[in-house]
């Protein structure tokens, strides 16, 4: 596991990828996603600009169609599995989704997928007469809707827990013209995890390895504790899914807005941009990488 900053500019991109892969376990909590393609297409991802803070994630992708023909390709944004507990923390839920193509706001089609393994069984639930709201209510409070056929027992384990997951997807069909750039922008309030009134030692034990906190970074975290503990927020993000564009972005820029917080991450090579931001760049970065970021502040 790489713990120290790498000074060699040539090696920075390779080191960044190695450190991302090294923290295999990662932080607790959901992985915030990017857009992907419904099917393989002749599309090149020229540039990805990614801005991350605990308050919002904004992603701007510039694509170019590489086929000789105009392509009609479905784009999809899939949320993590729904949290159905009645006491679910609002901060753990992605919200306020916004999408735009070439600067024009679009409204994608929402669909609730019910995934049993790799199969969507939503149509089977519909044939049993269940509405989406009834299924969600049943999974939350255990009360089956009156007059509806029961769900198959094979869909639940021995403890009665569902073997399936509910995932919201947002899709739209997009034309890609040969040789013409197209900019797709999406943003949302991310799912985060964290803790308030925490002791630095507790945080270090919980997420220190996942964020490559070396001795110096651990000491910085301890120095934030003035007797009231510290507060930390963890955020996970999956760099745009690999389906449809390979290799990765030819030009990749990640800007992390710390808001003045201490940032713990396995990424290296970040350069200060202004007072409260770090910028990372990597040529031809591999897609489908998960990055973990933790923002640490003094509590109280």
PDB file of C-alpha atoms in Angstrom:
ATOM      1  CA  UNK A   1       0.000   0.000   0.000  1.00  0.00           C
ATOM      2  CA  UNK A   2       1.412   3.314  -1.010  1.00  0.00           C
ATOM      3  CA  UNK A   3       1.474   5.757   1.867  1.00  0.00           C
ATOM      4  CA  UNK A   4       3.782   8.551   0.835  1.00  0.00           C
ATOM      5  CA  UNK A   5       3.505  11.256  -1.786  1.00  0.00           C
ATOM      6  CA  UNK A   6       5.267  10.451  -5.031  1.00  0.00           C
ATOM      7  CA  UNK A   7       7.370  13.257  -6.370  1.00  0.00           C
ATOM      8  CA  UNK A   8       8.079  11.897  -9.793  1.00  0.00           C
ATOM      9  CA  UNK A   9       5.590  13.485 -12.201  1.00  0.00           C
ATOM     10  CA  UNK A  10       5.958  10.713 -14.778  1.00  0.00           C
ATOM     11  CA  UNK A  11       4.999   8.049 -12.225  1.00  0.00           C
ATOM     12  CA  UNK A  12       2.093   9.954 -10.686  1.00  0.00           C
ATOM     13  CA  UNK A  13      -0.647   8.488 -12.863  1.00  0.00           C
ATOM     14  CA  UNK A  14       0.529   4.894 -12.392  1.00  0.00           C
ATOM     15  CA  UNK A  15       0.908   5.394  -8.654  1.00  0.00           C
ATOM     16  CA  UNK A  16      -2.596   6.826  -8.420  1.00  0.00           C
ATOM     17  CA  UNK A  17      -4.070   3.698  -9.978  1.00  0.00           C
ATOM     18  CA  UNK A  18      -2.017   1.404  -7.761  1.00  0.00           C
ATOM     19  CA  UNK A  19      -3.134   3.097  -4.573  1.00  0.00           C
ATOM     20  CA  UNK A  20      -6.770   3.001  -5.612  1.00  0.00           C
ATOM     21  CA  UNK A  21      -6.564  -0.735  -6.147  1.00  0.00           C
ATOM     22  CA  UNK A  22      -4.665  -1.327  -2.905  1.00  0.00           C
ATOM     23  CA  UNK A  23      -7.437  -0.232  -0.518  1.00  0.00           C
ATOM     24  CA  UNK A  24      -9.542  -3.229  -1.485  1.00  0.00           C
ATOM     25  CA  UNK A  25     -11.879  -3.150   1.483  1.00  0.00           C
ATOM     26  CA  UNK A  26     -12.642   0.540   1.193  1.00  0.00           C
ATOM     27  CA  UNK A  27     -14.815   2.720   3.383  1.00  0.00           C
ATOM     28  CA  UNK A  28     -18.220   1.728   4.729  1.00  0.00           C
ATOM     29  CA  UNK A  29     -21.233   3.048   2.876  1.00  0.00           C
ATOM     30  CA  UNK A  30     -22.562   3.147  -0.662  1.00  0.00           C
ATOM     31  CA  UNK A  31     -20.437   3.826  -3.710  1.00  0.00           C
ATOM     32  CA  UNK A  32     -21.601   6.926  -5.562  1.00  0.00           C
ATOM     33  CA  UNK A  33     -21.922   6.067  -9.266  1.00  0.00           C
ATOM     34  CA  UNK A  34     -21.390   7.668 -12.652  1.00  0.00           C
ATOM     35  CA  UNK A  35     -23.230   7.187 -15.921  1.00  0.00           C
ATOM     36  CA  UNK A  36     -22.774   4.135 -18.135  1.00  0.00           C
ATOM     37  CA  UNK A  37     -24.029   2.759 -21.447  1.00  0.00           C
ATOM     38  CA  UNK A  38     -26.788   0.201 -21.861  1.00  0.00           C
ATOM     39  CA  UNK A  39     -24.826  -1.477 -24.626  1.00  0.00           C
ATOM     40  CA  UNK A  40     -21.395  -1.417 -26.210  1.00  0.00           C
ATOM     41  CA  UNK A  41     -21.014   1.408 -28.707  1.00  0.00           C
ATOM     42  CA  UNK A  42     -18.326   3.054 -30.801  1.00  0.00           C
ATOM     43  CA  UNK A  43     -17.817   6.001 -28.513  1.00  0.00           C
ATOM     44  CA  UNK A  44     -14.636   7.579 -27.203  1.00  0.00           C
ATOM     45  CA  UNK A  45     -14.472   9.319 -23.835  1.00  0.00           C
ATOM     46  CA  UNK A  46     -12.192  12.265 -24.559  1.00  0.00           C
ATOM     47  CA  UNK A  47     -12.380  14.090 -21.271  1.00  0.00           C
ATOM     48  CA  UNK A  48     -13.841  13.674 -17.809  1.00  0.00           C
ATOM     49  CA  UNK A  49     -13.924  16.508 -15.292  1.00  0.00           C
ATOM     50  CA  UNK A  50     -14.997  15.403 -11.837  1.00  0.00           C
ATOM     51  CA  UNK A  51     -15.659  17.753  -8.909  1.00  0.00           C
ATOM     52  CA  UNK A  52     -16.296  16.198  -5.505  1.00  0.00           C
ATOM     53  CA  UNK A  53     -17.257  17.609  -2.130  1.00  0.00           C
ATOM     54  CA  UNK A  54     -19.426  16.201   0.666  1.00  0.00           C
ATOM     55  CA  UNK A  55     -22.152  18.579  -0.517  1.00  0.00           C
ATOM     56  CA  UNK A  56     -22.221  17.700  -4.232  1.00  0.00           C
ATOM     57  CA  UNK A  57     -20.670  15.608  -6.983  1.00  0.00           C
ATOM     58  CA  UNK A  58     -20.537  17.080 -10.488  1.00  0.00           C
ATOM     59  CA  UNK A  59     -19.290  15.102 -13.482  1.00  0.00           C
ATOM     60  CA  UNK A  60     -18.799  16.421 -17.000  1.00  0.00           C
ATOM     61  CA  UNK A  61     -17.941  13.922 -19.746  1.00  0.00           C
ATOM     62  CA  UNK A  62     -17.017  14.813 -23.313  1.00  0.00           C
ATOM     63  CA  UNK A  63     -17.712  11.988 -25.769  1.00  0.00           C
ATOM     64  CA  UNK A  64     -17.057  11.599 -29.483  1.00  0.00           C
ATOM     65  CA  UNK A  65     -18.759   9.076 -31.738  1.00  0.00           C
ATOM     66  CA  UNK A  66     -16.166   7.018 -33.614  1.00  0.00           C
ATOM     67  CA  UNK A  67     -18.398   5.027 -35.964  1.00  0.00           C
ATOM     68  CA  UNK A  68     -19.202   6.003 -39.541  1.00  0.00           C
ATOM     69  CA  UNK A  69     -22.893   6.060 -38.745  1.00  0.00           C
ATOM     70  CA  UNK A  70     -24.953   8.106 -36.328  1.00  0.00           C
ATOM     71  CA  UNK A  71     -25.548   6.066 -33.150  1.00  0.00           C
ATOM     72  CA  UNK A  72     -28.612   5.966 -30.917  1.00  0.00           C
ATOM     73  CA  UNK A  73     -27.339   4.791 -27.528  1.00  0.00           C
ATOM     74  CA  UNK A  74     -29.165   4.487 -24.185  1.00  0.00           C
ATOM     75  CA  UNK A  75     -27.349   6.116 -21.258  1.00  0.00           C
ATOM     76  CA  UNK A  76     -28.109   4.953 -17.734  1.00  0.00           C
ATOM     77  CA  UNK A  77     -27.478   6.154 -14.189  1.00  0.00           C
ATOM     78  CA  UNK A  78     -28.055   3.422 -11.602  1.00  0.00           C
ATOM     79  CA  UNK A  79     -28.343   4.246  -7.914  1.00  0.00           C
ATOM     80  CA  UNK A  80     -27.091   1.954  -5.142  1.00  0.00           C
ATOM     81  CA  UNK A  81     -29.550  -0.458  -3.572  1.00  0.00           C
ATOM     82  CA  UNK A  82     -32.371   1.321  -1.735  1.00  0.00           C
ATOM     83  CA  UNK A  83     -32.116   1.752   2.027  1.00  0.00           C
ATOM     84  CA  UNK A  84     -35.517   0.689   3.325  1.00  0.00           C
ATOM     85  CA  UNK A  85     -34.940   0.922   7.065  1.00  0.00           C
ATOM     86  CA  UNK A  86     -37.310   3.418   8.655  1.00  0.00           C
ATOM     87  CA  UNK A  87     -34.415   5.033  10.497  1.00  0.00           C
ATOM     88  CA  UNK A  88     -32.184   5.304   7.424  1.00  0.00           C
ATOM     89  CA  UNK A  89     -29.943   8.355   7.603  1.00  0.00           C
ATOM     90  CA  UNK A  90     -30.845  10.896   4.925  1.00  0.00           C
ATOM     91  CA  UNK A  91     -27.137  11.568   4.406  1.00  0.00           C
ATOM     92  CA  UNK A  92     -26.725   7.988   3.182  1.00  0.00           C
ATOM     93  CA  UNK A  93     -29.124   8.543   0.271  1.00  0.00           C
ATOM     94  CA  UNK A  94     -28.265  10.075  -3.108  1.00  0.00           C
ATOM     95  CA  UNK A  95     -30.634  12.926  -3.961  1.00  0.00           C
ATOM     96  CA  UNK A  96     -31.230  16.016  -6.120  1.00  0.00           C
ATOM     97  CA  UNK A  97     -30.179  14.394  -9.398  1.00  0.00           C
ATOM     98  CA  UNK A  98     -29.609  16.716 -12.359  1.00  0.00           C
ATOM     99  CA  UNK A  99     -28.721  15.842 -15.955  1.00  0.00           C
ATOM    100  CA  UNK A 100     -27.802  17.965 -18.985  1.00  0.00           C
ATOM    101  CA  UNK A 101     -26.566  17.337 -22.540  1.00  0.00           C
ATOM    102  CA  UNK A 102     -24.659  20.128 -24.289  1.00  0.00           C
ATOM    103  CA  UNK A 103     -25.946  22.532 -21.653  1.00  0.00           C
ATOM    104  CA  UNK A 104     -29.609  21.592 -22.078  1.00  0.00           C
ATOM    105  CA  UNK A 105     -31.395  20.109 -19.056  1.00  0.00           C
ATOM    106  CA  UNK A 106     -32.929  16.704 -19.699  1.00  0.00           C
ATOM    107  CA  UNK A 107     -35.402  14.613 -17.723  1.00  0.00           C
ATOM    108  CA  UNK A 108     -34.480  10.938 -17.938  1.00  0.00           C
ATOM    109  CA  UNK A 109     -36.950   8.119 -17.450  1.00  0.00           C
ATOM    110  CA  UNK A 110     -37.031   6.686 -13.939  1.00  0.00           C
ATOM    111  CA  UNK A 111     -37.488   2.968 -13.410  1.00  0.00           C
ATOM    112  CA  UNK A 112     -37.386   0.797 -10.307  1.00  0.00           C
ATOM    113  CA  UNK A 113     -35.386  -2.349 -10.967  1.00  0.00           C
ATOM    114  CA  UNK A 114     -35.887  -5.317  -8.637  1.00  0.00           C
ATOM    115  CA  UNK A 115     -32.686  -7.307  -8.963  1.00  0.00           C
ATOM    116  CA  UNK A 116     -32.572 -10.968  -7.964  1.00  0.00           C
ATOM    117  CA  UNK A 117     -28.972 -11.815  -8.754  1.00  0.00           C
ATOM    118  CA  UNK A 118     -28.433 -10.390 -12.233  1.00  0.00           C
ATOM    119  CA  UNK A 119     -32.105 -10.607 -13.266  1.00  0.00           C
ATOM    120  CA  UNK A 120     -34.716  -7.864 -13.019  1.00  0.00           C
ATOM    121  CA  UNK A 121     -37.876  -9.446 -11.586  1.00  0.00           C
ATOM    122  CA  UNK A 122     -39.937  -6.253 -11.490  1.00  0.00           C
ATOM    123  CA  UNK A 123     -42.215  -7.616 -14.222  1.00  0.00           C
ATOM    124  CA  UNK A 124     -42.961 -10.719 -12.145  1.00  0.00           C
ATOM    125  CA  UNK A 125     -43.918  -8.588  -9.161  1.00  0.00           C
ATOM    126  CA  UNK A 126     -46.224  -6.594 -11.417  1.00  0.00           C
ATOM    127  CA  UNK A 127     -47.931  -9.789 -12.615  1.00  0.00           C
ATOM    128  CA  UNK A 128     -48.693 -10.579  -8.962  1.00  0.00           C
ATOM    129  CA  UNK A 129     -50.604  -7.303  -8.773  1.00  0.00           C
ATOM    130  CA  UNK A 130     -48.142  -5.470  -6.530  1.00  0.00           C
ATOM    131  CA  UNK A 131     -47.553  -1.753  -6.977  1.00  0.00           C
ATOM    132  CA  UNK A 132     -44.120  -0.215  -6.466  1.00  0.00           C
ATOM    133  CA  UNK A 133     -45.285   1.668  -3.369  1.00  0.00           C
ATOM    134  CA  UNK A 134     -46.760  -1.533  -1.902  1.00  0.00           C
ATOM    135  CA  UNK A 135     -43.514  -3.441  -2.371  1.00  0.00           C
ATOM    136  CA  UNK A 136     -41.474  -0.705  -0.688  1.00  0.00           C
ATOM    137  CA  UNK A 137     -43.959  -0.463   2.203  1.00  0.00           C
ATOM    138  CA  UNK A 138     -43.884  -4.250   2.643  1.00  0.00           C
ATOM    139  CA  UNK A 139     -40.099  -4.336   2.818  1.00  0.00           C
ATOM    140  CA  UNK A 140     -40.115  -1.478   5.331  1.00  0.00           C
ATOM    141  CA  UNK A 141     -42.775  -2.651   7.770  1.00  0.00           C
ATOM    142  CA  UNK A 142     -43.505  -6.266   6.835  1.00  0.00           C
ATOM    143  CA  UNK A 143     -47.182  -5.646   6.087  1.00  0.00           C
ATOM    144  CA  UNK A 144     -48.279  -7.285   2.829  1.00  0.00           C
ATOM    145  CA  UNK A 145     -50.958  -5.433   0.844  1.00  0.00           C
ATOM    146  CA  UNK A 146     -54.440  -6.874   1.236  1.00  0.00           C
ATOM    147  CA  UNK A 147     -55.808  -8.970  -1.584  1.00  0.00           C
ATOM    148  CA  UNK A 148     -52.469  -9.432  -3.368  1.00  0.00           C
ATOM    149  CA  UNK A 149     -50.781 -12.709  -4.240  1.00  0.00           C
ATOM    150  CA  UNK A 150     -47.814 -13.481  -1.944  1.00  0.00           C
ATOM    151  CA  UNK A 151     -44.276 -13.120  -3.209  1.00  0.00           C
ATOM    152  CA  UNK A 152     -42.481 -16.454  -3.832  1.00  0.00           C
ATOM    153  CA  UNK A 153     -40.704 -17.811  -0.756  1.00  0.00           C
ATOM    154  CA  UNK A 154     -37.635 -18.495  -2.919  1.00  0.00           C
ATOM    155  CA  UNK A 155     -37.107 -14.742  -3.051  1.00  0.00           C
ATOM    156  CA  UNK A 156     -36.387 -14.662   0.702  1.00  0.00           C
ATOM    157  CA  UNK A 157     -33.797 -16.355   2.901  1.00  0.00           C
ATOM    158  CA  UNK A 158     -34.554 -18.478   5.971  1.00  0.00           C
ATOM    159  CA  UNK A 159     -34.722 -15.390   8.171  1.00  0.00           C
ATOM    160  CA  UNK A 160     -37.290 -13.823   5.859  1.00  0.00           C
ATOM    161  CA  UNK A 161     -34.892 -11.257   4.442  1.00  0.00           C
ATOM    162  CA  UNK A 162     -35.279 -10.499   0.732  1.00  0.00           C
ATOM    163  CA  UNK A 163     -32.701 -11.968  -1.622  1.00  0.00           C
ATOM    164  CA  UNK A 164     -33.439  -9.167  -4.073  1.00  0.00           C
ATOM    165  CA  UNK A 165     -32.470  -5.501  -4.112  1.00  0.00           C
ATOM    166  CA  UNK A 166     -34.370  -2.436  -5.266  1.00  0.00           C
ATOM    167  CA  UNK A 167     -32.421  -0.047  -7.469  1.00  0.00           C
ATOM    168  CA  UNK A 168     -33.593   3.133  -9.147  1.00  0.00           C
ATOM    169  CA  UNK A 169     -32.334   3.722 -12.665  1.00  0.00           C
ATOM    170  CA  UNK A 170     -32.537   6.854 -14.803  1.00  0.00           C
ATOM    171  CA  UNK A 171     -32.167   6.399 -18.550  1.00  0.00           C
ATOM    172  CA  UNK A 172     -32.407   8.354 -21.767  1.00  0.00           C
ATOM    173  CA  UNK A 173     -31.594   7.651 -25.424  1.00  0.00           C
ATOM    174  CA  UNK A 174     -28.815   9.756 -26.872  1.00  0.00           C
ATOM    175  CA  UNK A 175     -27.683  10.368 -30.446  1.00  0.00           C
ATOM    176  CA  UNK A 176     -23.925  10.352 -31.090  1.00  0.00           C
ATOM    177  CA  UNK A 177     -22.865  11.948 -34.376  1.00  0.00           C
ATOM    178  CA  UNK A 178     -19.629  10.687 -36.012  1.00  0.00           C
ATOM    179  CA  UNK A 179     -16.679  12.916 -35.154  1.00  0.00           C
ATOM    180  CA  UNK A 180     -18.746  15.397 -33.155  1.00  0.00           C
ATOM    181  CA  UNK A 181     -18.143  16.037 -29.448  1.00  0.00           C
ATOM    182  CA  UNK A 182     -21.054  15.749 -27.044  1.00  0.00           C
ATOM    183  CA  UNK A 183     -20.948  16.906 -23.408  1.00  0.00           C
ATOM    184  CA  UNK A 184     -22.941  15.029 -20.783  1.00  0.00           C
ATOM    185  CA  UNK A 185     -23.148  16.572 -17.322  1.00  0.00           C
ATOM    186  CA  UNK A 186     -24.707  15.071 -14.232  1.00  0.00           C
ATOM    187  CA  UNK A 187     -24.626  16.087 -10.583  1.00  0.00           C
ATOM    188  CA  UNK A 188     -26.185  15.097  -7.282  1.00  0.00           C
ATOM    189  CA  UNK A 189     -25.934  15.293  -3.516  1.00  0.00           C
ATOM    190  CA  UNK A 190     -23.819  12.232  -2.684  1.00  0.00           C
ATOM    191  CA  UNK A 191     -24.348   9.444  -0.213  1.00  0.00           C
ATOM    192  CA  UNK A 192     -21.913   9.857   2.655  1.00  0.00           C
ATOM    193  CA  UNK A 193     -21.123   8.089   5.871  1.00  0.00           C
ATOM    194  CA  UNK A 194     -19.383   9.335   8.968  1.00  0.00           C
ATOM    195  CA  UNK A 195     -19.437  10.070  12.650  1.00  0.00           C
ATOM    196  CA  UNK A 196     -19.560  13.040  14.993  1.00  0.00           C
ATOM    197  CA  UNK A 197     -17.975  13.355  18.444  1.00  0.00           C
ATOM    198  CA  UNK A 198     -15.490  10.660  17.518  1.00  0.00           C
ATOM    199  CA  UNK A 199     -12.118  10.119  19.057  1.00  0.00           C
ATOM    200  CA  UNK A 200      -9.297  10.306  16.526  1.00  0.00           C
ATOM    201  CA  UNK A 201      -8.110   6.851  17.589  1.00  0.00           C
ATOM    202  CA  UNK A 202     -11.573   5.429  16.838  1.00  0.00           C
ATOM    203  CA  UNK A 203     -11.617   6.959  13.381  1.00  0.00           C
ATOM    204  CA  UNK A 204      -8.099   5.781  12.603  1.00  0.00           C
ATOM    205  CA  UNK A 205      -8.969   2.210  13.560  1.00  0.00           C
ATOM    206  CA  UNK A 206     -12.161   2.337  11.516  1.00  0.00           C
ATOM    207  CA  UNK A 207     -10.998   3.908   8.261  1.00  0.00           C
ATOM    208  CA  UNK A 208      -7.271   4.616   8.546  1.00  0.00           C
ATOM    209  CA  UNK A 209      -6.187   1.696   6.366  1.00  0.00           C
ATOM    210  CA  UNK A 210      -8.857   2.372   3.734  1.00  0.00           C
ATOM    211  CA  UNK A 211      -7.583   5.933   3.308  1.00  0.00           C
ATOM    212  CA  UNK A 212      -3.843   5.216   3.675  1.00  0.00           C
ATOM    213  CA  UNK A 213      -3.450   7.429   6.743  1.00  0.00           C
ATOM    214  CA  UNK A 214       0.252   7.506   7.526  1.00  0.00           C
ATOM    215  CA  UNK A 215       1.697   8.721  10.839  1.00  0.00           C
ATOM    216  CA  UNK A 216       1.761  12.348   9.722  1.00  0.00           C
ATOM    217  CA  UNK A 217      -1.882  12.307   8.628  1.00  0.00           C
ATOM    218  CA  UNK A 218      -2.910  10.563  11.850  1.00  0.00           C
ATOM    219  CA  UNK A 219      -1.134  13.234  13.885  1.00  0.00           C
ATOM    220  CA  UNK A 220      -2.938  15.936  11.869  1.00  0.00           C
ATOM    221  CA  UNK A 221      -6.257  14.292  12.760  1.00  0.00           C
ATOM    222  CA  UNK A 222      -5.354  14.103  16.451  1.00  0.00           C
ATOM    223  CA  UNK A 223      -4.385  17.784  16.428  1.00  0.00           C
ATOM    224  CA  UNK A 224      -7.952  18.689  15.410  1.00  0.00           C
ATOM    225  CA  UNK A 225      -9.328  17.323  18.682  1.00  0.00           C
ATOM    226  CA  UNK A 226      -9.581  20.141  21.226  1.00  0.00           C
ATOM    227  CA  UNK A 227     -11.411  17.958  23.714  1.00  0.00           C
ATOM    228  CA  UNK A 228     -14.756  17.662  21.916  1.00  0.00           C
ATOM    229  CA  UNK A 229     -13.657  15.007  19.456  1.00  0.00           C
ATOM    230  CA  UNK A 230     -13.647  15.169  15.691  1.00  0.00           C
ATOM    231  CA  UNK A 231     -16.267  14.765  12.967  1.00  0.00           C
ATOM    232  CA  UNK A 232     -15.533  12.874   9.792  1.00  0.00           C
ATOM    233  CA  UNK A 233     -17.461  12.317   6.566  1.00  0.00           C
ATOM    234  CA  UNK A 234     -16.575   9.498   4.193  1.00  0.00           C
ATOM    235  CA  UNK A 235     -17.436   9.495   0.511  1.00  0.00           C
ATOM    236  CA  UNK A 236     -16.946   6.762  -2.072  1.00  0.00           C
ATOM    237  CA  UNK A 237     -17.113   7.325  -5.826  1.00  0.00           C
ATOM    238  CA  UNK A 238     -16.834   4.955  -8.760  1.00  0.00           C
ATOM    239  CA  UNK A 239     -15.165   6.597 -11.738  1.00  0.00           C
ATOM    240  CA  UNK A 240     -17.456   6.160 -14.758  1.00  0.00           C
ATOM    241  CA  UNK A 241     -18.305   2.554 -15.565  1.00  0.00           C
ATOM    242  CA  UNK A 242     -16.179   0.921 -18.248  1.00  0.00           C
ATOM    243  CA  UNK A 243     -19.062  -0.266 -20.397  1.00  0.00           C
ATOM    244  CA  UNK A 244     -18.939   1.417 -23.774  1.00  0.00           C
ATOM    245  CA  UNK A 245     -15.690   3.338 -23.737  1.00  0.00           C
ATOM    246  CA  UNK A 246     -12.252   1.792 -23.582  1.00  0.00           C
ATOM    247  CA  UNK A 247      -9.616   2.723 -22.619  1.00  0.00           C
ATOM    248  CA  UNK A 248     -10.548   5.294 -20.035  1.00  0.00           C
ATOM    249  CA  UNK A 249     -10.741   9.049 -20.317  1.00  0.00           C
ATOM    250  CA  UNK A 250      -7.900  10.456 -22.387  1.00  0.00           C
ATOM    251  CA  UNK A 251      -8.002  13.575 -20.216  1.00  0.00           C
ATOM    252  CA  UNK A 252      -9.071  13.102 -16.591  1.00  0.00           C
ATOM    253  CA  UNK A 253      -9.247  15.796 -13.913  1.00  0.00           C
ATOM    254  CA  UNK A 254     -10.517  15.351 -10.373  1.00  0.00           C
ATOM    255  CA  UNK A 255     -11.005  18.361  -8.127  1.00  0.00           C
ATOM    256  CA  UNK A 256     -11.731  17.723  -4.460  1.00  0.00           C
ATOM    257  CA  UNK A 257     -13.190  20.650  -2.522  1.00  0.00           C
ATOM    258  CA  UNK A 258     -12.191  20.097   1.097  1.00  0.00           C
ATOM    259  CA  UNK A 259     -14.010  23.114   2.511  1.00  0.00           C
ATOM    260  CA  UNK A 260     -11.046  23.544   4.846  1.00  0.00           C
ATOM    261  CA  UNK A 261     -11.275  20.005   6.229  1.00  0.00           C
ATOM    262  CA  UNK A 262      -8.374  17.598   6.528  1.00  0.00           C
ATOM    263  CA  UNK A 263      -8.505  15.199   3.565  1.00  0.00           C
ATOM    264  CA  UNK A 264      -7.519  11.556   3.935  1.00  0.00           C
ATOM    265  CA  UNK A 265      -7.264   9.485   0.750  1.00  0.00           C
ATOM    266  CA  UNK A 266      -5.048   6.920  -0.929  1.00  0.00           C
ATOM    267  CA  UNK A 267      -4.732   9.116  -4.005  1.00  0.00           C
ATOM    268  CA  UNK A 268      -1.399  10.835  -4.450  1.00  0.00           C
ATOM    269  CA  UNK A 269      -0.056  13.656  -6.554  1.00  0.00           C
ATOM    270  CA  UNK A 270      -2.757  16.198  -5.751  1.00  0.00           C
ATOM    271  CA  UNK A 271      -1.901  19.860  -6.265  1.00  0.00           C
ATOM    272  CA  UNK A 272      -3.394  22.689  -4.247  1.00  0.00           C
ATOM    273  CA  UNK A 273      -5.907  24.792  -6.180  1.00  0.00           C
ATOM    274  CA  UNK A 274      -6.812  27.831  -4.164  1.00  0.00           C
ATOM    275  CA  UNK A 275      -7.127  27.527  -0.405  1.00  0.00           C
ATOM    276  CA  UNK A 276      -9.523  24.607  -0.004  1.00  0.00           C
ATOM    277  CA  UNK A 277      -9.179  22.341  -3.022  1.00  0.00           C
ATOM    278  CA  UNK A 278      -6.872  19.699  -4.436  1.00  0.00           C
ATOM    279  CA  UNK A 279      -6.639  18.724  -8.087  1.00  0.00           C
ATOM    280  CA  UNK A 280      -5.615  15.320  -9.406  1.00  0.00           C
ATOM    281  CA  UNK A 281      -4.881  14.435 -13.011  1.00  0.00           C
ATOM    282  CA  UNK A 282      -4.123  11.119 -14.660  1.00  0.00           C
ATOM    283  CA  UNK A 283      -3.727  10.291 -18.341  1.00  0.00           C
ATOM    284  CA  UNK A 284      -5.831   7.390 -19.624  1.00  0.00           C
ATOM    285  CA  UNK A 285      -7.030   6.491 -16.148  1.00  0.00           C
ATOM    286  CA  UNK A 286      -8.696   3.097 -15.977  1.00  0.00           C
ATOM    287  CA  UNK A 287     -12.437   3.184 -15.588  1.00  0.00           C
ATOM    288  CA  UNK A 288     -14.373   1.387 -12.858  1.00  0.00           C
ATOM    289  CA  UNK A 289     -12.015   2.534 -10.103  1.00  0.00           C
ATOM    290  CA  UNK A 290     -13.437   3.330  -6.661  1.00  0.00           C
ATOM    291  CA  UNK A 291     -11.921   6.287  -4.849  1.00  0.00           C
ATOM    292  CA  UNK A 292     -12.352   6.804  -1.098  1.00  0.00           C
ATOM    293  CA  UNK A 293     -12.267  10.265   0.463  1.00  0.00           C
ATOM    294  CA  UNK A 294     -12.588  11.216   4.133  1.00  0.00           C
ATOM    295  CA  UNK A 295     -13.041  14.804   5.305  1.00  0.00           C
ATOM    296  CA  UNK A 296     -12.052  15.421   8.940  1.00  0.00           C
ATOM    297  CA  UNK A 297     -12.944  18.461  11.046  1.00  0.00           C
ATOM    298  CA  UNK A 298     -12.792  19.533  14.663  1.00  0.00           C
ATOM    299  CA  UNK A 299     -16.144  18.823  16.304  1.00  0.00           C
ATOM    300  CA  UNK A 300     -18.118  21.343  18.269  1.00  0.00           C
TER     301      UNK A 300
END
